[in-house]
C-alpha cells in the first residue's frame, strides 16, 4: 500500500459515468494521494463501482462512505473532514467527480500548503481573469458576480469565493467547529473560506481552468445558488459578533 499524507474527498450522486475515470486519474498521479468517496445513495450504482475498485486494485488508497439519500454537499464534506481527522492525513482536499477540476492540479494545491505554508489553497477560476470552459455565458456571469458580491459584503479578499477545489491543512479543520457549519449547498464553500479567514488562516488562490462536465448531470440549482447569495449576509453578521478560535501557527513551527 502506498502511503500518503493527503486525502481527496469526492462527494458523489449518480456519477457512474465519471467515478472510475476520476479515481484512476487521481491515483495514477506520480504524487501519492488517497481518495475518500462520499456517496449519497446513488441509484445508478456509483458506490458499487467504487467498491469494485477498492477490492480489485486500490485497497488502502480508495475508501468509501455511503449515506442514505441526498443530504447536501456541505454535510458530505463535513463527514469527509471528520473521517480524515480520525486518521493521519495532513492535507485534505475537496474535489468534484466530473473532471471540472483537473486532477493534474492537485500537486499545485498541495505545494501551496506543504511547501509555501498556506493553510488553505483554492483552485481559483477568477484570480487570473475568467478561466471557465464550456459554461453558458449566463452561468459564468452569475458565478463571477456572485464572487464579487461575496467579496463586497464580507470583505473576504478572495476572487473565487464559491470555488469547490481546495486543499486544507489539517490544523484548519481541527480549529473550525465543524458541527457549527450551517450551510449545506454552495454557501458551504463560502462559509468555510470565510471561517478559515476569520480563524487567522493564510489563504492562497492557485489559478486553474474549470471545465464544465462532459458526462453526467449537473447538481446546480436555483435554490442552491439562492442559499449562497442570501447566506452571505448572515456570515457578515457572524463576523461582527462571533468570536472565532485561531489556528495555532506557532505550535506548528517545527513543520515549517
PDB file of C-alpha atoms in Angstrom:
ATOM      1  CA  UNK A   1       0.000   0.000   0.000  1.00  0.00           C
ATOM      2  CA  UNK A   2       1.355   3.434  -0.961  1.00  0.00           C
ATOM      3  CA  UNK A   3       1.337   5.801   1.990  1.00  0.00           C
ATOM      4  CA  UNK A   4       0.059   9.348   1.640  1.00  0.00           C
ATOM      5  CA  UNK A   5      -0.335  12.444   3.793  1.00  0.00           C
ATOM      6  CA  UNK A   6      -3.203  13.614   1.547  1.00  0.00           C
ATOM      7  CA  UNK A   7      -6.841  12.570   1.160  1.00  0.00           C
ATOM      8  CA  UNK A   8      -9.040  13.773  -1.714  1.00  0.00           C
ATOM      9  CA  UNK A   9     -12.726  13.867  -0.749  1.00  0.00           C
ATOM     10  CA  UNK A  10     -15.106  13.362  -3.668  1.00  0.00           C
ATOM     11  CA  UNK A  11     -18.866  13.596  -2.964  1.00  0.00           C
ATOM     12  CA  UNK A  12     -20.996  11.677  -5.447  1.00  0.00           C
ATOM     13  CA  UNK A  13     -24.587  11.299  -6.505  1.00  0.00           C
ATOM     14  CA  UNK A  14     -25.216   9.442  -9.770  1.00  0.00           C
ATOM     15  CA  UNK A  15     -21.671   9.705 -11.105  1.00  0.00           C
ATOM     16  CA  UNK A  16     -21.347   6.222 -12.649  1.00  0.00           C
ATOM     17  CA  UNK A  17     -20.076   7.736 -15.932  1.00  0.00           C
ATOM     18  CA  UNK A  18     -17.227   9.567 -14.194  1.00  0.00           C
ATOM     19  CA  UNK A  19     -16.247   7.867 -10.962  1.00  0.00           C
ATOM     20  CA  UNK A  20     -13.910   5.165 -12.267  1.00  0.00           C
ATOM     21  CA  UNK A  21     -12.157   7.600 -14.592  1.00  0.00           C
ATOM     22  CA  UNK A  22     -11.621  10.219 -11.885  1.00  0.00           C
ATOM     23  CA  UNK A  23     -10.366   7.592  -9.418  1.00  0.00           C
ATOM     24  CA  UNK A  24      -7.847   6.297 -11.949  1.00  0.00           C
ATOM     25  CA  UNK A  25      -6.756   9.823 -12.865  1.00  0.00           C
ATOM     26  CA  UNK A  26      -6.092  10.831  -9.244  1.00  0.00           C
ATOM     27  CA  UNK A  27      -4.487   7.574  -8.135  1.00  0.00           C
ATOM     28  CA  UNK A  28      -2.435   7.485 -11.334  1.00  0.00           C
ATOM     29  CA  UNK A  29      -0.609  10.717 -10.489  1.00  0.00           C
ATOM     30  CA  UNK A  30       3.086  10.483  -9.704  1.00  0.00           C
ATOM     31  CA  UNK A  31       2.456  12.041  -6.298  1.00  0.00           C
ATOM     32  CA  UNK A  32       0.606   9.714  -3.942  1.00  0.00           C
ATOM     33  CA  UNK A  33      -2.931  10.709  -2.963  1.00  0.00           C
ATOM     34  CA  UNK A  34      -5.698   8.732  -1.303  1.00  0.00           C
ATOM     35  CA  UNK A  35      -9.384   9.156  -2.174  1.00  0.00           C
ATOM     36  CA  UNK A  36     -12.488   9.129   0.013  1.00  0.00           C
ATOM     37  CA  UNK A  37     -15.762   8.906  -1.916  1.00  0.00           C
ATOM     38  CA  UNK A  38     -18.856  10.085  -0.026  1.00  0.00           C
ATOM     39  CA  UNK A  39     -21.820   8.625  -1.909  1.00  0.00           C
ATOM     40  CA  UNK A  40     -25.360   9.773  -1.121  1.00  0.00           C
ATOM     41  CA  UNK A  41     -27.212   6.599  -2.061  1.00  0.00           C
ATOM     42  CA  UNK A  42     -26.716   6.894  -5.826  1.00  0.00           C
ATOM     43  CA  UNK A  43     -29.295   4.670  -7.544  1.00  0.00           C
ATOM     44  CA  UNK A  44     -27.053   4.365 -10.628  1.00  0.00           C
ATOM     45  CA  UNK A  45     -24.509   2.097  -8.914  1.00  0.00           C
ATOM     46  CA  UNK A  46     -21.748   4.642  -8.284  1.00  0.00           C
ATOM     47  CA  UNK A  47     -20.919   3.033  -4.926  1.00  0.00           C
ATOM     48  CA  UNK A  48     -20.775  -0.424  -6.496  1.00  0.00           C
ATOM     49  CA  UNK A  49     -18.103   0.788  -8.911  1.00  0.00           C
ATOM     50  CA  UNK A  50     -16.075   2.243  -6.030  1.00  0.00           C
ATOM     51  CA  UNK A  51     -16.333  -0.986  -4.051  1.00  0.00           C
ATOM     52  CA  UNK A  52     -15.089  -2.992  -7.031  1.00  0.00           C
ATOM     53  CA  UNK A  53     -12.106  -0.691  -7.486  1.00  0.00           C
ATOM     54  CA  UNK A  54     -11.337  -0.874  -3.766  1.00  0.00           C
ATOM     55  CA  UNK A  55     -11.276  -4.659  -3.832  1.00  0.00           C
ATOM     56  CA  UNK A  56      -9.608  -5.218  -7.197  1.00  0.00           C
ATOM     57  CA  UNK A  57      -6.896  -2.570  -7.443  1.00  0.00           C
ATOM     58  CA  UNK A  58      -6.827   0.225  -4.889  1.00  0.00           C
ATOM     59  CA  UNK A  59      -7.091  -1.357  -1.452  1.00  0.00           C
ATOM     60  CA  UNK A  60      -5.689   1.014   1.161  1.00  0.00           C
ATOM     61  CA  UNK A  61      -5.793   4.008  -1.224  1.00  0.00           C
ATOM     62  CA  UNK A  62      -9.502   4.267  -2.061  1.00  0.00           C
ATOM     63  CA  UNK A  63     -12.210   4.477   0.604  1.00  0.00           C
ATOM     64  CA  UNK A  64     -15.993   4.774   0.592  1.00  0.00           C
ATOM     65  CA  UNK A  65     -18.597   6.216   2.943  1.00  0.00           C
ATOM     66  CA  UNK A  66     -22.198   5.506   1.921  1.00  0.00           C
ATOM     67  CA  UNK A  67     -25.059   7.683   3.123  1.00  0.00           C
ATOM     68  CA  UNK A  68     -28.773   7.164   2.652  1.00  0.00           C
ATOM     69  CA  UNK A  69     -30.188   9.810   0.338  1.00  0.00           C
ATOM     70  CA  UNK A  70     -29.121  13.260  -0.792  1.00  0.00           C
ATOM     71  CA  UNK A  71     -28.064  15.047   2.389  1.00  0.00           C
ATOM     72  CA  UNK A  72     -26.277  18.017   0.847  1.00  0.00           C
ATOM     73  CA  UNK A  73     -22.809  18.878  -0.405  1.00  0.00           C
ATOM     74  CA  UNK A  74     -21.781  20.565   2.815  1.00  0.00           C
ATOM     75  CA  UNK A  75     -22.734  17.657   5.061  1.00  0.00           C
ATOM     76  CA  UNK A  76     -20.863  15.291   2.731  1.00  0.00           C
ATOM     77  CA  UNK A  77     -17.682  17.297   3.111  1.00  0.00           C
ATOM     78  CA  UNK A  78     -18.129  17.631   6.866  1.00  0.00           C
ATOM     79  CA  UNK A  79     -18.463  13.840   7.099  1.00  0.00           C
ATOM     80  CA  UNK A  80     -15.306  13.531   4.996  1.00  0.00           C
ATOM     81  CA  UNK A  81     -13.392  16.045   7.116  1.00  0.00           C
ATOM     82  CA  UNK A  82     -14.245  14.161  10.286  1.00  0.00           C
ATOM     83  CA  UNK A  83     -13.229  10.867   8.664  1.00  0.00           C
ATOM     84  CA  UNK A  84      -9.866  12.373   7.653  1.00  0.00           C
ATOM     85  CA  UNK A  85      -9.232  13.869  11.104  1.00  0.00           C
ATOM     86  CA  UNK A  86      -9.740  10.442  12.675  1.00  0.00           C
ATOM     87  CA  UNK A  87      -6.762   9.323  10.609  1.00  0.00           C
ATOM     88  CA  UNK A  88      -3.285  10.749   9.982  1.00  0.00           C
ATOM     89  CA  UNK A  89      -3.890  12.902   6.910  1.00  0.00           C
ATOM     90  CA  UNK A  90      -2.217  16.305   6.980  1.00  0.00           C
ATOM     91  CA  UNK A  91      -3.762  17.669   3.761  1.00  0.00           C
ATOM     92  CA  UNK A  92      -7.468  17.338   2.980  1.00  0.00           C
ATOM     93  CA  UNK A  93      -8.805  18.151  -0.487  1.00  0.00           C
ATOM     94  CA  UNK A  94     -12.245  18.888  -1.903  1.00  0.00           C
ATOM     95  CA  UNK A  95     -12.813  17.845  -5.496  1.00  0.00           C
ATOM     96  CA  UNK A  96     -15.699  17.176  -7.909  1.00  0.00           C
ATOM     97  CA  UNK A  97     -16.148  13.808  -9.601  1.00  0.00           C
ATOM     98  CA  UNK A  98     -16.914  15.180 -13.056  1.00  0.00           C
ATOM     99  CA  UNK A  99     -13.462  16.417 -14.209  1.00  0.00           C
ATOM    100  CA  UNK A 100     -14.460  20.070 -13.881  1.00  0.00           C
ATOM    101  CA  UNK A 101     -11.441  20.043 -11.557  1.00  0.00           C
ATOM    102  CA  UNK A 102      -8.306  18.713 -13.277  1.00  0.00           C
ATOM    103  CA  UNK A 103      -6.552  16.041 -11.158  1.00  0.00           C
ATOM    104  CA  UNK A 104      -3.224  17.315 -12.502  1.00  0.00           C
ATOM    105  CA  UNK A 105      -3.764  20.491 -10.452  1.00  0.00           C
ATOM    106  CA  UNK A 106      -3.803  18.574  -7.146  1.00  0.00           C
ATOM    107  CA  UNK A 107       0.011  18.738  -6.715  1.00  0.00           C
ATOM    108  CA  UNK A 108      -0.106  22.523  -7.238  1.00  0.00           C
ATOM    109  CA  UNK A 109      -2.701  22.949  -4.474  1.00  0.00           C
ATOM    110  CA  UNK A 110      -0.645  20.618  -2.284  1.00  0.00           C
ATOM    111  CA  UNK A 111       2.547  22.613  -2.890  1.00  0.00           C
ATOM    112  CA  UNK A 112       0.875  25.874  -1.842  1.00  0.00           C
ATOM    113  CA  UNK A 113       0.127  24.363   1.578  1.00  0.00           C
ATOM    114  CA  UNK A 114       3.047  21.950   2.032  1.00  0.00           C
ATOM    115  CA  UNK A 115       5.885  23.974   0.523  1.00  0.00           C
ATOM    116  CA  UNK A 116       4.674  27.561   0.940  1.00  0.00           C
ATOM    117  CA  UNK A 117       2.959  27.146   4.319  1.00  0.00           C
ATOM    118  CA  UNK A 118      -0.546  28.307   3.444  1.00  0.00           C
ATOM    119  CA  UNK A 119      -3.450  26.949   5.491  1.00  0.00           C
ATOM    120  CA  UNK A 120      -5.883  26.811   2.574  1.00  0.00           C
ATOM    121  CA  UNK A 121      -5.197  26.738  -1.147  1.00  0.00           C
ATOM    122  CA  UNK A 122      -8.026  27.349  -3.604  1.00  0.00           C
ATOM    123  CA  UNK A 123      -8.182  26.271  -7.230  1.00  0.00           C
ATOM    124  CA  UNK A 124      -9.381  29.642  -8.500  1.00  0.00           C
ATOM    125  CA  UNK A 125     -11.263  30.301 -11.739  1.00  0.00           C
ATOM    126  CA  UNK A 126     -11.055  34.078 -11.404  1.00  0.00           C
ATOM    127  CA  UNK A 127      -7.701  35.029  -9.877  1.00  0.00           C
ATOM    128  CA  UNK A 128      -6.167  35.461 -13.349  1.00  0.00           C
ATOM    129  CA  UNK A 129      -9.145  36.503 -15.471  1.00  0.00           C
ATOM    130  CA  UNK A 130     -12.093  34.167 -16.145  1.00  0.00           C
ATOM    131  CA  UNK A 131     -10.868  30.612 -16.735  1.00  0.00           C
ATOM    132  CA  UNK A 132     -14.042  28.650 -17.418  1.00  0.00           C
ATOM    133  CA  UNK A 133     -14.642  26.334 -20.370  1.00  0.00           C
ATOM    134  CA  UNK A 134     -17.989  25.162 -21.785  1.00  0.00           C
ATOM    135  CA  UNK A 135     -20.226  27.043 -19.343  1.00  0.00           C
ATOM    136  CA  UNK A 136     -23.168  29.047 -20.728  1.00  0.00           C
ATOM    137  CA  UNK A 137     -22.379  32.761 -20.526  1.00  0.00           C
ATOM    138  CA  UNK A 138     -25.279  33.309 -18.117  1.00  0.00           C
ATOM    139  CA  UNK A 139     -23.823  30.857 -15.634  1.00  0.00           C
ATOM    140  CA  UNK A 140     -20.324  32.303 -15.981  1.00  0.00           C
ATOM    141  CA  UNK A 141     -21.655  35.778 -15.216  1.00  0.00           C
ATOM    142  CA  UNK A 142     -23.779  34.503 -12.330  1.00  0.00           C
ATOM    143  CA  UNK A 143     -20.801  32.756 -10.734  1.00  0.00           C
ATOM    144  CA  UNK A 144     -18.368  35.611 -11.353  1.00  0.00           C
ATOM    145  CA  UNK A 145     -20.613  38.326  -9.957  1.00  0.00           C
ATOM    146  CA  UNK A 146     -21.649  36.116  -7.029  1.00  0.00           C
ATOM    147  CA  UNK A 147     -17.984  36.005  -6.028  1.00  0.00           C
ATOM    148  CA  UNK A 148     -17.757  39.788  -6.424  1.00  0.00           C
ATOM    149  CA  UNK A 149     -20.861  40.158  -4.241  1.00  0.00           C
ATOM    150  CA  UNK A 150     -19.366  37.952  -1.526  1.00  0.00           C
ATOM    151  CA  UNK A 151     -16.135  39.975  -1.546  1.00  0.00           C
ATOM    152  CA  UNK A 152     -18.029  43.239  -1.153  1.00  0.00           C
ATOM    153  CA  UNK A 153     -20.305  42.041   1.656  1.00  0.00           C
ATOM    154  CA  UNK A 154     -17.761  40.042   3.686  1.00  0.00           C
ATOM    155  CA  UNK A 155     -14.521  41.860   2.919  1.00  0.00           C
ATOM    156  CA  UNK A 156     -13.011  38.490   2.023  1.00  0.00           C
ATOM    157  CA  UNK A 157     -10.078  39.116  -0.312  1.00  0.00           C
ATOM    158  CA  UNK A 158     -10.661  36.043  -2.476  1.00  0.00           C
ATOM    159  CA  UNK A 159     -11.576  36.223  -6.163  1.00  0.00           C
ATOM    160  CA  UNK A 160     -13.320  32.823  -6.378  1.00  0.00           C
ATOM    161  CA  UNK A 161     -15.348  32.637  -3.180  1.00  0.00           C
ATOM    162  CA  UNK A 162     -17.590  29.780  -4.380  1.00  0.00           C
ATOM    163  CA  UNK A 163     -14.757  27.528  -5.624  1.00  0.00           C
ATOM    164  CA  UNK A 164     -15.045  23.875  -4.644  1.00  0.00           C
ATOM    165  CA  UNK A 165     -11.498  22.738  -5.499  1.00  0.00           C
ATOM    166  CA  UNK A 166      -9.440  23.212  -2.360  1.00  0.00           C
ATOM    167  CA  UNK A 167      -6.731  21.898  -0.059  1.00  0.00           C
ATOM    168  CA  UNK A 168      -6.898  22.393   3.717  1.00  0.00           C
ATOM    169  CA  UNK A 169      -4.123  21.929   6.202  1.00  0.00           C
ATOM    170  CA  UNK A 170      -5.197  19.612   8.989  1.00  0.00           C
ATOM    171  CA  UNK A 171      -4.833  22.362  11.581  1.00  0.00           C
ATOM    172  CA  UNK A 172      -7.582  24.402   9.886  1.00  0.00           C
ATOM    173  CA  UNK A 173     -10.170  21.631  10.168  1.00  0.00           C
ATOM    174  CA  UNK A 174      -9.092  20.935  13.746  1.00  0.00           C
ATOM    175  CA  UNK A 175      -9.668  24.594  14.650  1.00  0.00           C
ATOM    176  CA  UNK A 176     -13.066  25.108  12.983  1.00  0.00           C
ATOM    177  CA  UNK A 177     -16.122  23.805  14.836  1.00  0.00           C
ATOM    178  CA  UNK A 178     -17.352  21.559  12.037  1.00  0.00           C
ATOM    179  CA  UNK A 179     -20.636  20.867  13.822  1.00  0.00           C
ATOM    180  CA  UNK A 180     -21.424  24.596  13.749  1.00  0.00           C
ATOM    181  CA  UNK A 181     -21.137  24.929   9.958  1.00  0.00           C
ATOM    182  CA  UNK A 182     -24.675  25.831   8.928  1.00  0.00           C
ATOM    183  CA  UNK A 183     -24.904  25.749   5.141  1.00  0.00           C
ATOM    184  CA  UNK A 184     -25.377  22.619   3.052  1.00  0.00           C
ATOM    185  CA  UNK A 185     -25.222  23.834  -0.562  1.00  0.00           C
ATOM    186  CA  UNK A 186     -22.736  26.072  -2.331  1.00  0.00           C
ATOM    187  CA  UNK A 187     -22.922  28.591   0.519  1.00  0.00           C
ATOM    188  CA  UNK A 188     -20.944  25.942   2.399  1.00  0.00           C
ATOM    189  CA  UNK A 189     -17.953  26.769   0.203  1.00  0.00           C
ATOM    190  CA  UNK A 190     -18.230  30.458   1.066  1.00  0.00           C
ATOM    191  CA  UNK A 191     -18.737  29.758   4.772  1.00  0.00           C
ATOM    192  CA  UNK A 192     -15.652  27.538   5.022  1.00  0.00           C
ATOM    193  CA  UNK A 193     -13.420  30.113   3.318  1.00  0.00           C
ATOM    194  CA  UNK A 194     -14.794  32.933   5.460  1.00  0.00           C
ATOM    195  CA  UNK A 195     -14.410  30.914   8.652  1.00  0.00           C
ATOM    196  CA  UNK A 196     -10.834  29.958   7.724  1.00  0.00           C
ATOM    197  CA  UNK A 197     -10.075  33.638   7.154  1.00  0.00           C
ATOM    198  CA  UNK A 198     -11.666  34.694  10.470  1.00  0.00           C
ATOM    199  CA  UNK A 199      -9.674  31.977  12.258  1.00  0.00           C
ATOM    200  CA  UNK A 200      -6.468  33.570  11.006  1.00  0.00           C
ATOM    201  CA  UNK A 201      -5.878  31.168   8.159  1.00  0.00           C
ATOM    202  CA  UNK A 202      -3.400  32.036   5.428  1.00  0.00           C
ATOM    203  CA  UNK A 203      -5.101  31.550   2.064  1.00  0.00           C
ATOM    204  CA  UNK A 204      -3.687  31.332  -1.458  1.00  0.00           C
ATOM    205  CA  UNK A 205      -5.575  31.207  -4.751  1.00  0.00           C
ATOM    206  CA  UNK A 206      -3.941  28.954  -7.342  1.00  0.00           C
ATOM    207  CA  UNK A 207      -5.136  29.669 -10.910  1.00  0.00           C
ATOM    208  CA  UNK A 208      -6.885  26.729 -12.563  1.00  0.00           C
ATOM    209  CA  UNK A 209      -9.074  26.189 -15.612  1.00  0.00           C
ATOM    210  CA  UNK A 210     -12.580  24.963 -14.782  1.00  0.00           C
ATOM    211  CA  UNK A 211     -14.120  22.726 -17.461  1.00  0.00           C
ATOM    212  CA  UNK A 212     -17.854  22.051 -17.406  1.00  0.00           C
ATOM    213  CA  UNK A 213     -18.772  18.378 -17.064  1.00  0.00           C
ATOM    214  CA  UNK A 214     -18.985  16.309 -20.243  1.00  0.00           C
ATOM    215  CA  UNK A 215     -20.800  13.311 -18.746  1.00  0.00           C
ATOM    216  CA  UNK A 216     -23.451  13.035 -16.048  1.00  0.00           C
ATOM    217  CA  UNK A 217     -25.864  15.681 -14.786  1.00  0.00           C
ATOM    218  CA  UNK A 218     -25.081  18.944 -13.006  1.00  0.00           C
ATOM    219  CA  UNK A 219     -26.297  19.202  -9.402  1.00  0.00           C
ATOM    220  CA  UNK A 220     -26.524  23.018  -9.522  1.00  0.00           C
ATOM    221  CA  UNK A 221     -29.957  24.528  -8.889  1.00  0.00           C
ATOM    222  CA  UNK A 222     -31.519  27.901  -8.294  1.00  0.00           C
ATOM    223  CA  UNK A 223     -32.187  27.015  -4.660  1.00  0.00           C
ATOM    224  CA  UNK A 224     -28.539  26.162  -4.061  1.00  0.00           C
ATOM    225  CA  UNK A 225     -27.479  29.451  -5.617  1.00  0.00           C
ATOM    226  CA  UNK A 226     -30.015  31.423  -3.599  1.00  0.00           C
ATOM    227  CA  UNK A 227     -28.642  29.929  -0.382  1.00  0.00           C
ATOM    228  CA  UNK A 228     -25.198  31.139  -1.391  1.00  0.00           C
ATOM    229  CA  UNK A 229     -26.403  34.677  -2.101  1.00  0.00           C
ATOM    230  CA  UNK A 230     -28.603  35.212   0.954  1.00  0.00           C
ATOM    231  CA  UNK A 231     -26.415  33.279   3.390  1.00  0.00           C
ATOM    232  CA  UNK A 232     -23.619  35.785   2.911  1.00  0.00           C
ATOM    233  CA  UNK A 233     -25.398  38.429   4.990  1.00  0.00           C
ATOM    234  CA  UNK A 234     -25.574  36.034   7.944  1.00  0.00           C
ATOM    235  CA  UNK A 235     -21.858  35.302   7.616  1.00  0.00           C
ATOM    236  CA  UNK A 236     -21.137  39.014   7.755  1.00  0.00           C
ATOM    237  CA  UNK A 237     -23.231  39.379  10.900  1.00  0.00           C
ATOM    238  CA  UNK A 238     -21.355  36.456  12.418  1.00  0.00           C
ATOM    239  CA  UNK A 239     -18.110  38.232  11.614  1.00  0.00           C
ATOM    240  CA  UNK A 240     -19.176  41.213  13.706  1.00  0.00           C
ATOM    241  CA  UNK A 241     -20.392  39.378  16.799  1.00  0.00           C
ATOM    242  CA  UNK A 242     -18.882  35.893  16.871  1.00  0.00           C
ATOM    243  CA  UNK A 243     -15.532  35.025  18.449  1.00  0.00           C
ATOM    244  CA  UNK A 244     -13.503  32.714  16.207  1.00  0.00           C
ATOM    245  CA  UNK A 245     -10.813  30.341  17.522  1.00  0.00           C
ATOM    246  CA  UNK A 246      -7.398  30.993  15.990  1.00  0.00           C
ATOM    247  CA  UNK A 247      -5.337  28.492  14.023  1.00  0.00           C
ATOM    248  CA  UNK A 248      -2.175  27.670  16.051  1.00  0.00           C
ATOM    249  CA  UNK A 249       0.556  28.598  13.595  1.00  0.00           C
ATOM    250  CA  UNK A 250       3.332  28.982  16.171  1.00  0.00           C
ATOM    251  CA  UNK A 251       2.724  25.487  17.526  1.00  0.00           C
ATOM    252  CA  UNK A 252       3.284  24.185  14.000  1.00  0.00           C
ATOM    253  CA  UNK A 253       6.642  25.903  13.531  1.00  0.00           C
ATOM    254  CA  UNK A 254       8.533  22.612  13.682  1.00  0.00           C
ATOM    255  CA  UNK A 255       6.827  21.542  10.445  1.00  0.00           C
ATOM    256  CA  UNK A 256       7.639  24.737   8.556  1.00  0.00           C
TER     257      UNK A 256
END
